[in-house]
């Protein structure tokens, strides 16, 4: 895992599908829903503007409220289950996870410790950006996931 730091994010238009799923379904949902979003974008003549993401709202337990999709260069009107949304302009904690998804938990734990040491509190959502993964190389050692936690706290509120 790379270093953990605060970043400023600009608002980003995205197109995605949101649903509540059981955690054990997440791989299947990712496999089908990313393809669905890409097809909707293609049909609308809109190109993705970056790597795919998954946004998590609320807590993660046996089930999770997840939105999967892609950033877009312009607001997306929507098509079927695929809707236009935005990732908000926020101050956030970012960590880059390098390696397979099975070790993402350690990155999350490190981020939570880092936030706790700085009295930062996560807001009600977080997201992952899959900069490199199984679609780009079957070797998990080459995978790269940005983990983003919008936060509030003394270092954020005093800016």
Protein backbone atom coordinates (compact mmCIF):
# COMPACT_ATOMS: atom_id res chain seq x y z
CA UNK A 1 0.00 0.00 0.00
CA UNK A 2 1.16 3.50 -0.84
CA UNK A 3 1.00 6.43 1.51
CA UNK A 4 -2.23 7.80 2.96
CA UNK A 5 -2.96 11.50 2.55
CA UNK A 6 -5.64 14.19 2.29
CA UNK A 7 -6.71 15.31 -1.18
CA UNK A 8 -9.16 17.82 -2.66
CA UNK A 9 -11.56 16.29 -5.14
CA UNK A 10 -13.51 18.19 -7.77
CA UNK A 11 -17.07 17.17 -8.58
CA UNK A 12 -17.10 14.41 -11.20
CA UNK A 13 -20.03 13.43 -13.42
CA UNK A 14 -20.50 9.66 -13.50
CA UNK A 15 -22.86 7.07 -14.96
CA UNK A 16 -23.65 4.08 -12.81
CA UNK A 17 -26.04 1.48 -11.45
CA UNK A 18 -26.91 1.49 -7.74
CA UNK A 19 -28.28 -1.45 -5.78
CA UNK A 20 -28.22 -3.13 -2.38
CA UNK A 21 -26.52 -6.51 -2.59
CA UNK A 22 -25.18 -9.25 -0.39
CA UNK A 23 -21.39 -8.98 -0.04
CA UNK A 24 -20.86 -12.44 -1.53
CA UNK A 25 -22.54 -11.20 -4.76
CA UNK A 26 -20.15 -8.30 -5.30
CA UNK A 27 -17.88 -9.96 -7.89
CA UNK A 28 -20.86 -11.08 -9.98
CA UNK A 29 -22.46 -7.64 -9.76
CA UNK A 30 -19.21 -5.96 -10.80
CA UNK A 31 -18.78 -8.35 -13.73
CA UNK A 32 -22.29 -7.69 -15.09
CA UNK A 33 -22.99 -4.08 -14.10
CA UNK A 34 -19.75 -2.54 -15.44
CA UNK A 35 -20.57 -4.10 -18.82
CA UNK A 36 -24.15 -2.79 -18.60
CA UNK A 37 -22.92 0.75 -17.89
CA UNK A 38 -20.45 0.63 -20.79
CA UNK A 39 -23.20 -0.55 -23.16
CA UNK A 40 -25.51 2.28 -22.06
CA UNK A 41 -22.73 4.83 -22.55
CA UNK A 42 -21.90 3.43 -26.00
CA UNK A 43 -25.57 3.56 -27.02
CA UNK A 44 -25.74 7.21 -25.94
CA UNK A 45 -22.50 8.09 -27.73
CA UNK A 46 -20.76 8.91 -24.45
CA UNK A 47 -17.22 7.71 -23.72
CA UNK A 48 -15.98 6.88 -20.21
CA UNK A 49 -13.63 9.58 -18.88
CA UNK A 50 -11.54 7.28 -16.71
CA UNK A 51 -11.29 4.07 -14.75
CA UNK A 52 -14.36 2.30 -13.31
CA UNK A 53 -15.44 3.00 -9.75
CA UNK A 54 -17.60 1.52 -7.00
CA UNK A 55 -19.23 3.91 -4.51
CA UNK A 56 -20.39 2.55 -1.16
CA UNK A 57 -23.06 4.39 0.83
CA UNK A 58 -23.53 3.77 4.54
CA UNK A 59 -21.93 0.87 6.34
CA UNK A 60 -20.69 -2.35 4.82
CA UNK A 61 -21.96 -5.50 6.51
CA UNK A 62 -23.68 -8.60 5.19
CA UNK A 63 -25.25 -6.31 2.60
CA UNK A 64 -23.95 -3.15 0.98
CA UNK A 65 -25.47 -0.23 -0.94
CA UNK A 66 -23.14 -0.02 -3.94
CA UNK A 67 -23.08 2.01 -7.14
CA UNK A 68 -20.79 0.84 -9.95
CA UNK A 69 -19.95 2.83 -13.04
CA UNK A 70 -17.60 5.12 -14.89
CA UNK A 71 -16.74 8.83 -14.84
CA UNK A 72 -18.04 10.72 -17.89
CA UNK A 73 -17.03 13.99 -19.52
CA UNK A 74 -20.58 15.37 -19.46
CA UNK A 75 -23.70 14.71 -17.36
CA UNK A 76 -25.39 11.48 -18.44
CA UNK A 77 -29.19 11.52 -18.93
CA UNK A 78 -29.61 7.87 -18.01
CA UNK A 79 -30.80 4.72 -19.73
CA UNK A 80 -32.63 1.87 -18.00
CA UNK A 81 -30.93 1.09 -14.69
CA UNK A 82 -27.93 3.28 -15.60
CA UNK A 83 -28.33 6.78 -14.19
CA UNK A 84 -26.31 9.96 -14.23
CA UNK A 85 -24.85 10.92 -10.84
CA UNK A 86 -21.92 12.91 -9.47
CA UNK A 87 -19.08 12.11 -7.15
CA UNK A 88 -19.01 15.19 -4.88
CA UNK A 89 -16.38 17.88 -4.55
CA UNK A 90 -14.93 17.04 -1.13
CA UNK A 91 -11.84 16.81 1.00
CA UNK A 92 -10.97 13.14 1.29
CA UNK A 93 -8.44 10.67 2.57
CA UNK A 94 -6.86 8.68 -0.24
CA UNK A 95 -4.78 5.51 -0.22
CA UNK A 96 -3.54 3.51 -3.18
CA UNK A 97 -3.84 -0.25 -2.79
CA UNK A 98 -1.51 -2.28 -4.96
CA UNK A 99 -2.28 -5.96 -5.29
CA UNK A 100 -5.25 -8.30 -5.27
CA UNK A 101 -8.66 -7.44 -3.90
CA UNK A 102 -8.36 -10.11 -1.20
CA UNK A 103 -5.91 -7.84 0.68
CA UNK A 104 -7.97 -4.62 0.37
CA UNK A 105 -9.13 -5.11 3.96
CA UNK A 106 -5.62 -4.27 5.23
CA UNK A 107 -5.64 -1.00 3.28
CA UNK A 108 -9.02 -0.09 4.75
CA UNK A 109 -7.76 -0.86 8.26
CA UNK A 110 -4.68 1.32 7.72
CA UNK A 111 -6.84 4.20 6.43
CA UNK A 112 -9.18 3.89 9.43
CA UNK A 113 -6.19 4.02 11.84
CA UNK A 114 -4.74 7.03 9.98
CA UNK A 115 -8.06 8.90 10.15
CA UNK A 116 -8.47 8.07 13.85
CA UNK A 117 -4.97 9.38 14.66
CA UNK A 118 -5.92 12.71 13.02
CA UNK A 119 -9.44 12.97 14.45
CA UNK A 120 -10.95 12.72 10.96
CA UNK A 121 -14.40 11.21 10.55
CA UNK A 122 -15.58 9.54 7.35
CA UNK A 123 -18.78 10.84 5.78
CA UNK A 124 -21.58 8.51 4.69
CA UNK A 125 -19.91 7.27 1.52
CA UNK A 126 -16.61 6.06 0.12
CA UNK A 127 -15.44 4.79 -3.22
CA UNK A 128 -12.81 2.73 -4.97
CA UNK A 129 -11.35 3.55 -8.38
CA UNK A 130 -10.01 0.51 -10.22
CA UNK A 131 -7.05 1.95 -12.11
CA UNK A 132 -5.71 -1.51 -13.05
CA UNK A 133 -7.26 -4.90 -12.41
CA UNK A 134 -8.07 -8.30 -13.89
CA UNK A 135 -9.23 -6.75 -17.17
CA UNK A 136 -5.79 -5.21 -17.74
CA UNK A 137 -3.58 -8.03 -16.40
CA UNK A 138 -4.40 -11.38 -14.79
CA UNK A 139 -1.51 -10.96 -12.29
CA UNK A 140 -2.96 -9.45 -9.06
CA UNK A 141 0.46 -7.99 -8.21
CA UNK A 142 -0.14 -5.40 -10.98
CA UNK A 143 -3.61 -4.31 -9.80
CA UNK A 144 -4.06 -0.77 -8.47
CA UNK A 145 -7.11 0.52 -6.56
CA UNK A 146 -7.52 4.06 -5.22
CA UNK A 147 -9.51 4.04 -1.97
CA UNK A 148 -11.30 7.34 -1.23
CA UNK A 149 -12.99 8.38 2.04
CA UNK A 150 -14.63 11.85 2.11
CA UNK A 151 -14.02 13.17 5.63
CA UNK A 152 -14.81 15.85 8.16
CA UNK A 153 -12.76 16.88 11.20
CA UNK A 154 -10.37 19.56 12.46
CA UNK A 155 -7.95 19.41 9.52
CA UNK A 156 -10.85 19.64 7.09
CA UNK A 157 -13.06 22.22 8.79
CA UNK A 158 -10.23 24.74 9.37
CA UNK A 159 -9.36 25.18 5.71
